CSV table of C-alpha atoms in Angstrom, one decimal:
chain,number,residue,atom,x,y,z
A,4,MET,CA,-34.7,-4.3,-3.3
A,5,PRO,CA,-36.9,-6.8,-5.2
A,6,SER,CA,-39.6,-4.6,-7.3
A,7,LEU,CA,-42.5,-7.4,-6.6
A,8,SER,CA,-43.2,-7.2,-10.1
A,9,GLU,CA,-43.3,-11.1,-9.8
A,10,GLU,CA,-45.4,-11.3,-6.6
A,11,THR,CA,-48.9,-12.4,-8.1
A,12,LYS,CA,-47.5,-15.0,-10.0
A,13,GLY,CA,-48.6,-18.6,-9.1
A,14,ARG,CA,-51.4,-17.2,-7.3
A,15,ILE,CA,-54.5,-19.9,-7.3
A,16,ASP,CA,-58.1,-19.0,-7.9
A,17,HIS,CA,-59.7,-21.8,-6.1
A,18,LEU,CA,-57.5,-24.9,-5.0
A,19,GLU,CA,-60.1,-28.0,-4.9
A,20,PRO,CA,-60.1,-30.2,-1.6
A,21,GLY,CA,-58.0,-33.4,-2.6
A,22,SER,CA,-55.1,-31.1,-3.9
A,23,VAL,CA,-51.9,-31.7,-2.8
A,24,ILE,CA,-49.9,-28.6,-0.7
A,25,GLY,CA,-46.3,-29.2,-0.3
A,26,ILE,CA,-44.5,-27.6,2.2
A,27,VAL,CA,-40.5,-26.6,2.6
A,28,GLY,CA,-39.9,-27.3,6.3
A,29,GLY,CA,-41.1,-30.2,8.5
A,30,GLY,CA,-40.8,-28.3,12.0
A,31,GLN,CA,-43.8,-27.4,14.4
A,32,LEU,CA,-45.3,-24.3,11.9
A,33,GLY,CA,-45.2,-26.9,8.9
A,34,ARG,CA,-47.2,-29.6,11.3
A,35,MET,CA,-49.9,-27.1,12.5
A,36,MET,CA,-50.3,-25.8,8.8
A,37,ALA,CA,-50.3,-29.6,7.7
A,38,LEU,CA,-53.0,-30.8,10.5
A,39,SER,CA,-55.1,-27.2,9.1
A,40,ALA,CA,-54.4,-28.4,5.7
A,41,ARG,CA,-56.0,-31.7,6.4
A,42,CYS,CA,-59.2,-30.4,7.7
A,43,HIS,CA,-59.7,-28.7,4.6
A,44,GLY,CA,-59.3,-31.7,2.8
A,45,PHE,CA,-55.9,-31.3,1.3
A,46,ARG,CA,-53.1,-34.0,1.0
A,47,ILE,CA,-49.6,-33.0,2.4
A,48,GLY,CA,-46.0,-33.5,1.1
A,49,VAL,CA,-43.2,-32.1,3.2
A,50,LEU,CA,-39.6,-31.4,2.4
A,51,ASP,CA,-37.1,-31.6,5.2
A,52,PRO,CA,-33.7,-33.1,6.0
A,53,THR,CA,-34.9,-34.9,9.3
A,54,PRO,CA,-36.6,-38.4,9.0
A,55,ASP,CA,-40.5,-38.5,10.4
A,56,ALA,CA,-39.9,-34.7,11.0
A,57,PRO,CA,-42.8,-33.0,13.2
A,58,ALA,CA,-44.9,-32.1,9.9
A,59,ALA,CA,-43.9,-35.2,8.1
A,60,GLN,CA,-45.8,-37.3,11.0
A,61,VAL,CA,-49.2,-35.9,9.6
A,62,ALA,CA,-48.4,-35.7,6.0
A,63,ASP,CA,-48.7,-37.6,3.2
A,64,PHE,CA,-45.3,-38.4,2.1
A,65,GLN,CA,-41.8,-36.8,2.9
A,66,GLU,CA,-39.0,-36.0,0.5
A,67,THR,CA,-35.9,-36.2,3.1
A,68,ALA,CA,-33.4,-34.0,2.0
A,69,ASP,CA,-31.9,-30.8,2.8
A,70,TYR,CA,-33.9,-27.8,1.8
A,71,GLY,CA,-31.3,-26.7,-0.8
A,72,ASP,CA,-31.6,-30.0,-2.7
A,73,LEU,CA,-33.0,-29.1,-6.1
A,74,GLU,CA,-33.8,-32.6,-7.2
A,75,ALA,CA,-35.5,-33.0,-4.2
A,76,LEU,CA,-37.5,-29.9,-4.4
A,77,LYS,CA,-38.7,-30.8,-7.9
A,78,ARG,CA,-39.9,-34.0,-6.7
A,79,LEU,CA,-41.9,-32.0,-4.2
A,80,ALA,CA,-43.0,-29.5,-6.7
A,81,GLU,CA,-43.6,-32.8,-9.1
A,82,ARG,CA,-46.2,-34.4,-6.7
A,83,SER,CA,-47.8,-31.2,-5.5
A,84,ASP,CA,-50.3,-28.5,-6.6
A,85,VAL,CA,-49.0,-25.7,-4.7
A,86,LEU,CA,-45.7,-24.9,-2.3
A,87,THR,CA,-45.7,-23.1,0.7
A,88,TYR,CA,-42.8,-22.7,3.2
A,89,GLU,CA,-43.0,-22.7,6.9
A,90,PHE,CA,-39.9,-20.7,7.6
A,91,GLU,CA,-38.1,-17.6,5.9
A,92,ASN,CA,-34.4,-19.1,5.3
A,93,VAL,CA,-35.7,-21.1,2.4
A,94,ASP,CA,-33.6,-21.0,-1.0
A,95,ALA,CA,-35.6,-18.3,-2.9
A,96,ASP,CA,-33.5,-19.1,-6.1
A,97,ALA,CA,-34.0,-22.7,-5.8
A,98,LEU,CA,-38.1,-22.2,-5.5
A,99,ASP,CA,-37.8,-20.0,-8.9
A,100,GLN,CA,-36.5,-22.8,-10.8
A,101,VAL,CA,-39.7,-24.9,-9.7
A,102,ARG,CA,-42.2,-22.6,-10.6
A,103,ASP,CA,-42.5,-23.9,-14.0
A,104,ARG,CA,-43.9,-27.0,-12.3
A,105,VAL,CA,-46.2,-25.9,-9.4
A,106,ALA,CA,-47.8,-22.6,-8.4
A,107,ILE,CA,-46.4,-21.0,-5.1
A,108,PRO,CA,-49.0,-18.3,-4.4
A,109,GLN,CA,-46.8,-16.4,-1.9
A,110,GLY,CA,-44.1,-15.9,-4.3
A,111,THR,CA,-40.4,-15.5,-3.7
A,112,ASP,CA,-40.2,-11.7,-3.9
A,113,LEU,CA,-42.0,-11.9,-0.1
A,114,LEU,CA,-38.8,-14.1,0.4
A,115,ARG,CA,-36.4,-11.9,-0.3
A,116,VAL,CA,-37.5,-9.0,1.2
A,117,THR,CA,-37.9,-10.8,4.7
A,118,GLN,CA,-34.6,-12.8,4.2
A,119,ASP,CA,-32.8,-9.3,3.8
A,120,ARG,CA,-32.9,-6.7,7.0
A,121,VAL,CA,-32.1,-3.9,4.5
A,122,HIS,CA,-34.7,-4.8,2.3
A,123,GLU,CA,-37.3,-5.6,4.6
A,124,LYS,CA,-36.6,-2.2,6.6
A,125,THR,CA,-36.5,0.0,2.9
A,126,PHE,CA,-39.8,-1.9,2.1
A,127,ILE,CA,-41.6,-1.0,5.6
A,128,ASN,CA,-40.2,2.8,5.6
A,129,ARG,CA,-41.2,3.2,2.1
A,130,HIS,CA,-44.8,2.6,2.9
A,131,GLY,CA,-44.7,5.1,5.7
A,132,ILE,CA,-44.0,2.9,8.7
A,133,ASP,CA,-41.5,3.2,11.2
A,134,THR,CA,-38.9,1.2,12.5
A,135,ALA,CA,-36.0,1.3,14.6
A,136,PRO,CA,-33.4,4.0,13.0
A,137,TRP,CA,-30.8,2.0,11.0
A,138,ARG,CA,-27.9,1.9,8.6
A,139,GLN,CA,-26.5,-0.7,6.4
A,140,VAL,CA,-22.8,-1.4,7.7
A,141,ASP,CA,-20.5,-3.8,5.5
A,142,SER,CA,-17.2,-3.0,7.4
A,143,LEU,CA,-15.5,-2.1,10.7
A,144,ASP,CA,-15.3,1.5,9.0
A,145,GLN,CA,-18.6,1.8,8.2
A,146,LEU,CA,-19.9,0.8,11.7
A,147,ASP,CA,-17.8,3.5,13.6
A,148,ALA,CA,-19.5,6.1,11.0
A,149,ALA,CA,-22.8,4.5,11.8
A,150,LEU,CA,-22.3,4.9,15.7
A,151,LYS,CA,-21.6,8.3,15.2
A,152,GLU,CA,-24.9,8.9,13.8
A,153,LEU,CA,-27.2,6.5,15.9
A,154,GLY,CA,-25.1,6.4,19.3
A,155,MET,CA,-24.9,3.8,21.7
A,156,PRO,CA,-26.4,1.8,22.6
A,157,ALA,CA,-27.2,-0.1,19.5
A,158,VAL,CA,-27.9,-3.5,17.9
A,159,LEU,CA,-25.7,-4.9,15.2
A,160,LYS,CA,-27.4,-7.7,13.1
A,161,THR,CA,-26.4,-9.7,10.1
A,162,ARG,CA,-28.4,-8.7,7.1
A,163,THR,CA,-29.3,-12.5,6.8
A,164,GLY,CA,-29.9,-15.0,8.8
A,165,GLY,CA,-30.3,-15.4,12.4
A,166,TYR,CA,-33.1,-16.2,14.6
A,167,ASP,CA,-34.0,-16.2,18.4
A,168,GLY,CA,-31.0,-13.7,18.7
A,169,HIS,CA,-28.8,-15.4,16.9
A,170,GLY,CA,-26.7,-13.1,14.7
A,171,GLN,CA,-26.9,-10.3,16.6
A,172,ALA,CA,-24.7,-8.2,19.0
A,173,VAL,CA,-25.5,-5.5,21.5
A,174,LEU,CA,-23.4,-2.4,21.4
A,175,ARG,CA,-23.8,-0.4,24.8
A,176,THR,CA,-20.2,0.5,25.5
A,177,ASN,CA,-16.9,1.4,24.0
A,178,GLU,CA,-15.6,-2.1,25.4
A,179,ASP,CA,-18.3,-3.8,23.6
A,180,LEU,CA,-17.4,-2.4,20.1
A,181,GLN,CA,-13.6,-3.1,21.2
A,182,ALA,CA,-14.6,-6.7,21.7
A,183,LEU,CA,-16.4,-7.0,18.4
A,184,GLN,CA,-13.2,-5.5,17.0
A,185,ALA,CA,-11.1,-8.0,18.4
A,186,ARG,CA,-13.4,-10.7,17.3
A,187,MET,CA,-13.6,-9.5,13.8
A,188,LYS,CA,-9.7,-8.8,13.4
A,189,GLY,CA,-8.4,-10.8,10.2
A,190,ARG,CA,-11.8,-11.9,9.4
A,191,ASP,CA,-14.3,-10.7,6.6
A,192,PHE,CA,-17.1,-8.3,8.3
A,193,PRO,CA,-20.5,-9.9,7.5
A,194,PRO,CA,-23.1,-7.7,5.6
A,195,SER,CA,-25.2,-6.2,8.5
A,196,VAL,CA,-27.6,-3.7,9.8
A,197,LEU,CA,-26.9,-1.3,12.9
A,198,GLU,CA,-30.2,-0.4,14.4
A,199,GLY,CA,-30.3,2.5,17.3
A,200,PHE,CA,-31.5,1.2,20.4
A,201,VAL,CA,-35.3,1.3,21.0
A,202,ASP,CA,-36.5,2.1,24.4
A,203,PHE,CA,-39.8,0.4,24.0
A,204,ALA,CA,-42.6,0.0,26.6
A,205,PHE,CA,-43.2,-3.9,25.8
A,206,GLU,CA,-43.3,-6.0,22.6
A,207,ALA,CA,-46.3,-6.9,20.6
A,208,SER,CA,-47.2,-8.4,17.2
A,209,ILE,CA,-50.2,-8.4,14.8
A,210,LEU,CA,-50.9,-11.3,11.9
A,211,VAL,CA,-52.4,-10.7,8.5
A,212,SER,CA,-53.5,-13.3,6.3
A,213,GLY,CA,-54.9,-12.6,2.6
A,214,ASN,CA,-55.4,-14.7,-0.5
A,215,GLY,CA,-53.6,-12.5,-2.8
A,216,LYS,CA,-56.3,-9.4,-3.0
A,217,ASP,CA,-58.6,-9.5,0.2
A,218,TYR,CA,-56.7,-9.2,3.6
A,219,VAL,CA,-58.1,-10.0,7.5
A,220,THR,CA,-56.0,-9.1,10.5
A,221,PHE,CA,-56.0,-10.9,13.9
A,222,PRO,CA,-56.2,-9.1,17.2
A,223,MET,CA,-52.9,-7.6,18.4
A,224,VAL,CA,-51.2,-9.3,21.0
A,225,ARG,CA,-48.5,-8.6,24.1
A,226,ASN,CA,-45.3,-10.9,23.8
A,227,GLU,CA,-42.8,-11.4,26.6
A,228,HIS,CA,-39.3,-13.1,25.4
A,229,ARG,CA,-36.3,-14.6,27.7
A,230,HIS,CA,-33.2,-15.1,26.2
A,231,ASN,CA,-34.2,-13.7,22.9
A,232,ILE,CA,-36.9,-16.7,22.8
A,233,LEU,CA,-40.8,-16.2,22.9
A,234,HIS,CA,-41.8,-17.1,26.1
A,235,MET,CA,-45.5,-15.9,26.4
A,236,THR,CA,-48.3,-14.0,24.5
A,237,LEU,CA,-51.3,-12.5,25.9
A,238,ALA,CA,-54.1,-11.9,23.9
A,239,PRO,CA,-55.5,-9.4,23.1
A,240,ALA,CA,-52.8,-6.9,23.9
A,241,LYS,CA,-54.3,-4.3,26.7
A,242,VAL,CA,-54.4,-1.3,24.6
A,243,ASP,CA,-56.7,1.4,23.6
A,244,PRO,CA,-58.6,1.0,20.6
A,245,GLY,CA,-56.9,3.5,18.5
A,246,MET,CA,-53.3,1.8,19.0
A,247,ALA,CA,-54.9,-1.2,17.8
A,248,ASP,CA,-56.7,0.3,14.7
A,249,ARG,CA,-52.9,1.5,14.0
A,250,ALA,CA,-51.4,-1.7,14.1
A,251,ARG,CA,-54.0,-2.8,12.0
A,252,ASP,CA,-54.0,-0.3,9.4
A,253,MET,CA,-50.0,-1.2,9.4
A,254,ALA,CA,-50.5,-4.8,8.9
A,255,LEU,CA,-52.8,-4.2,6.0
A,256,THR,CA,-50.7,-1.6,4.3
A,257,LEU,CA,-47.8,-3.9,4.4
A,258,ALA,CA,-50.3,-7.1,3.2
A,259,ASP,CA,-51.0,-4.7,0.2
A,260,GLY,CA,-47.8,-4.0,-0.7
A,261,PHE,CA,-46.7,-7.7,-0.7
A,262,LYS,CA,-50.1,-8.8,-2.5
A,263,LEU,CA,-50.2,-11.2,0.2
A,264,ALA,CA,-51.1,-14.7,-0.3
A,265,GLY,CA,-51.0,-16.6,3.3
A,266,THR,CA,-50.1,-15.5,6.8
A,267,LEU,CA,-47.6,-12.5,7.7
A,268,ALA,CA,-46.6,-11.4,11.0
A,269,LEU,CA,-45.3,-8.0,12.4
A,270,GLU,CA,-43.0,-8.1,15.2
A,271,LEU,CA,-44.1,-4.7,17.0
A,272,PHE,CA,-42.1,-2.3,19.7
A,273,VAL,CA,-44.8,-0.4,21.6
A,274,MET,CA,-43.5,2.9,22.5
A,275,PRO,CA,-43.9,4.7,25.7
A,276,ASP,CA,-45.5,7.5,24.0
A,277,GLY,CA,-48.2,5.3,22.3
A,278,GLY,CA,-46.1,5.1,18.9
A,279,LEU,CA,-45.3,1.7,17.1
A,280,VAL,CA,-42.5,0.5,15.3
A,281,VAL,CA,-42.0,-2.6,13.3
A,282,ASN,CA,-39.2,-4.5,14.4
A,283,GLU,CA,-39.4,-7.9,12.2
A,284,LEU,CA,-41.6,-9.4,9.4
A,285,ALA,CA,-42.2,-12.8,9.4
A,286,PRO,CA,-43.6,-14.2,5.8
A,287,ARG,CA,-45.5,-17.0,7.5
A,288,PRO,CA,-47.6,-18.2,10.5
A,289,HIS,CA,-46.0,-17.2,14.1
A,290,ASN,CA,-45.3,-18.1,17.1
A,291,SER,CA,-47.2,-15.6,18.5
A,292,GLY,CA,-50.2,-16.5,16.7
A,293,HIS,CA,-50.5,-20.2,18.3
A,294,TYR,CA,-53.4,-18.9,20.6
A,295,THR,CA,-55.6,-18.7,17.7
A,296,ILE,CA,-56.1,-22.2,17.3
A,297,GLU,CA,-58.1,-22.1,20.7
A,298,ALA,CA,-59.1,-18.7,20.8
A,299,CYS,CA,-60.3,-17.3,17.4
A,300,SER,CA,-62.9,-18.5,14.9
A,301,MET,CA,-60.4,-19.1,12.4
A,302,ASP,CA,-56.9,-19.6,13.4
A,303,GLN,CA,-53.5,-18.5,11.5
A,304,PHE,CA,-53.2,-21.8,9.9
A,305,ASP,CA,-56.4,-22.1,8.8
A,306,ALA,CA,-56.2,-18.5,7.3
A,307,HIS,CA,-52.6,-19.5,5.6
A,308,VAL,CA,-54.1,-22.5,4.2
A,309,ARG,CA,-57.4,-20.7,2.8
A,310,GLY,CA,-55.1,-17.9,1.6
A,311,ILE,CA,-52.4,-20.1,-0.6
A,312,ALA,CA,-55.3,-22.0,-1.8
A,313,GLY,CA,-57.5,-18.5,-3.0
A,314,TRP,CA,-60.4,-19.3,-0.8
A,315,PRO,CA,-62.2,-16.3,0.5
A,316,LEU,CA,-61.0,-15.2,4.1
A,317,PRO,CA,-63.6,-14.4,6.8
A,318,ASN,CA,-62.7,-12.1,9.3
A,319,PRO,CA,-61.2,-13.7,12.6
A,320,ARG,CA,-63.1,-13.4,15.6
A,321,LEU,CA,-61.5,-13.6,18.9
A,322,LEU,CA,-63.8,-15.8,20.9
A,323,SER,CA,-62.1,-15.8,24.3
A,324,PRO,CA,-59.1,-14.1,25.4
A,325,ALA,CA,-56.1,-16.4,25.9
A,326,VAL,CA,-52.7,-16.8,27.0
A,327,MET,CA,-49.9,-18.8,25.2
A,328,VAL,CA,-46.7,-20.2,26.6
A,329,ASN,CA,-43.9,-22.1,25.0
A,330,VAL,CA,-43.0,-25.3,26.2
A,331,LEU,CA,-38.9,-25.5,26.0
A,332,GLY,CA,-36.8,-28.5,26.3
A,333,GLN,CA,-36.1,-27.7,30.3
A,334,HIS,CA,-40.3,-27.4,30.6
A,335,VAL,CA,-41.4,-30.5,29.5
A,336,ALA,CA,-41.0,-32.8,32.4
A,337,PRO,CA,-42.5,-30.1,34.7
A,338,VAL,CA,-45.4,-29.5,32.4
A,339,ARG,CA,-46.0,-33.2,31.9
A,340,LYS,CA,-46.1,-33.9,35.6
A,341,LEU,CA,-48.9,-31.1,36.0
A,342,LEU,CA,-50.7,-31.8,33.0
A,343,GLY,CA,-53.2,-34.4,35.0
A,344,GLU,CA,-53.9,-31.2,37.5
A,345,HIS,CA,-54.7,-28.7,34.9
A,346,PRO,CA,-57.7,-29.4,32.5
A,347,GLU,CA,-57.7,-26.0,31.4
A,348,TRP,CA,-54.3,-26.2,29.9
A,349,PHE,CA,-54.8,-27.0,26.0
A,350,LEU,CA,-51.3,-28.6,25.1
A,351,HIS,CA,-49.7,-29.1,21.7
A,352,ASP,CA,-46.9,-31.4,21.2
A,353,TYR,CA,-44.5,-31.0,18.8
A,354,GLY,CA,-43.4,-34.6,18.4
A,355,LYS,CA,-39.9,-33.7,18.2
A,356,ALA,CA,-37.4,-36.6,18.8
A,357,GLU,CA,-35.1,-35.0,20.8
A,358,VAL,CA,-35.5,-32.8,23.8
A,359,ARG,CA,-32.8,-30.0,24.1
A,360,THR,CA,-32.5,-27.1,26.5
A,361,ASP,CA,-34.1,-23.8,24.7
A,362,ARG,CA,-35.7,-26.2,21.9
A,363,LYS,CA,-39.4,-25.7,21.3
A,364,MET,CA,-41.1,-28.8,22.3
A,365,GLY,CA,-44.5,-27.5,22.3
A,366,HIS,CA,-46.8,-24.8,23.5
A,367,LEU,CA,-50.0,-24.6,25.7
A,368,THR,CA,-52.9,-22.3,25.6
A,369,VAL,CA,-55.2,-21.2,28.5
A,370,LEU,CA,-58.4,-19.6,27.6
A,371,THR,CA,-59.2,-17.0,30.5
A,372,ASP,CA,-61.1,-14.0,31.1
A,373,ASP,CA,-58.0,-12.5,33.0
A,374,PRO,CA,-54.9,-13.0,30.8
A,375,GLU,CA,-52.6,-11.2,33.4
A,376,GLN,CA,-53.9,-13.4,36.1
A,377,THR,CA,-53.4,-16.5,34.5
A,378,ALA,CA,-50.1,-15.5,33.4
A,379,GLN,CA,-49.1,-15.1,37.1
A,380,ASP,CA,-50.9,-18.5,37.6
A,381,LEU,CA,-48.8,-19.9,34.8
A,382,GLU,CA,-45.4,-19.0,36.7
A,383,ALA,CA,-46.5,-20.0,39.9
A,384,THR,CA,-46.8,-23.5,38.8
A,385,GLY,CA,-42.7,-23.5,38.5
A,386,CYS,CA,-42.8,-25.0,35.1
A,387,TRP,CA,-41.1,-22.2,33.5
A,388,SER,CA,-38.6,-21.5,36.1
A,389,ASP,CA,-35.3,-22.4,34.5
A,390,PRO,CA,-32.8,-23.6,36.8
A,391,ASP,CA,-29.8,-21.5,37.7
């Protein structure tokens, strides 16, 4: 596992307005990051292979190239004062090769830990925080041994890559295992992690942001997923103060372990007995934090920008409970049809050119005194009733 010895390299003491922030990745997180940076007086460059990417639409310039294109990354670095990234599948080695040209306050060790599930779970466990029981698995024989220890059901995940359910296989029965063995016959077994199945009460998350030395947290929220994609977030999570405090302590512990600059998300399982288990980490702003744009005194993107710029971070305050719901490709038409009837909907359109099923095209947030009732009201519109 990376030692984190280089984690503070590239920290910024105070980035002046007018400086250029280069963003590796031009999707919706980069777009909202860029909009926040604009409000703080910064200029923006983006590296993304898609012409007129969502983030590039609100940036000063775009390097249109693959993320692994070192020459393009060097050009972005030379035109920027600080580099950040909007997703974790970035080439850490490539970033290391431009650290003599530009500051990267988040560092690359944070990437290396969160890109590799073995490193990530090891880091979390070493800081005294629970994860699902897990074993490193690099062959079918090791899988068999791990299943004997952890039992079924279990979830097999590739060590690297994978998101929204990709790169995963749920093993519930011997038939599932046999089907996996048949698929892998004659093929190299990908380095993987086997996780024991967690019978959780519900899913939650918490965001923490830092400037490399000071850290603040956002409220713990409750999440609902559909088809392994985040569907809805209710803020705050309806939990007792003790659980919220424990989630906050976990977030602050990991932030300090990373000497975090920017925003980090902890995806959590809330257990029936009140325990908390960390499922995954995201070294960037997170889908479940979009509600903060309308509902908090400082949103997750503001906190990220202030953190990588070395600015002080005020403690965010929840100004109103809220519900955030994703707008996927199949939801775009019905949402647009009803938008005029719902002035309480704060819609964010990501500016993506192609509408596709299950593609995140935007989100909307509703401020409310009763998140549970508002969630029901949103579902009752039929906008999120996927066709059979």
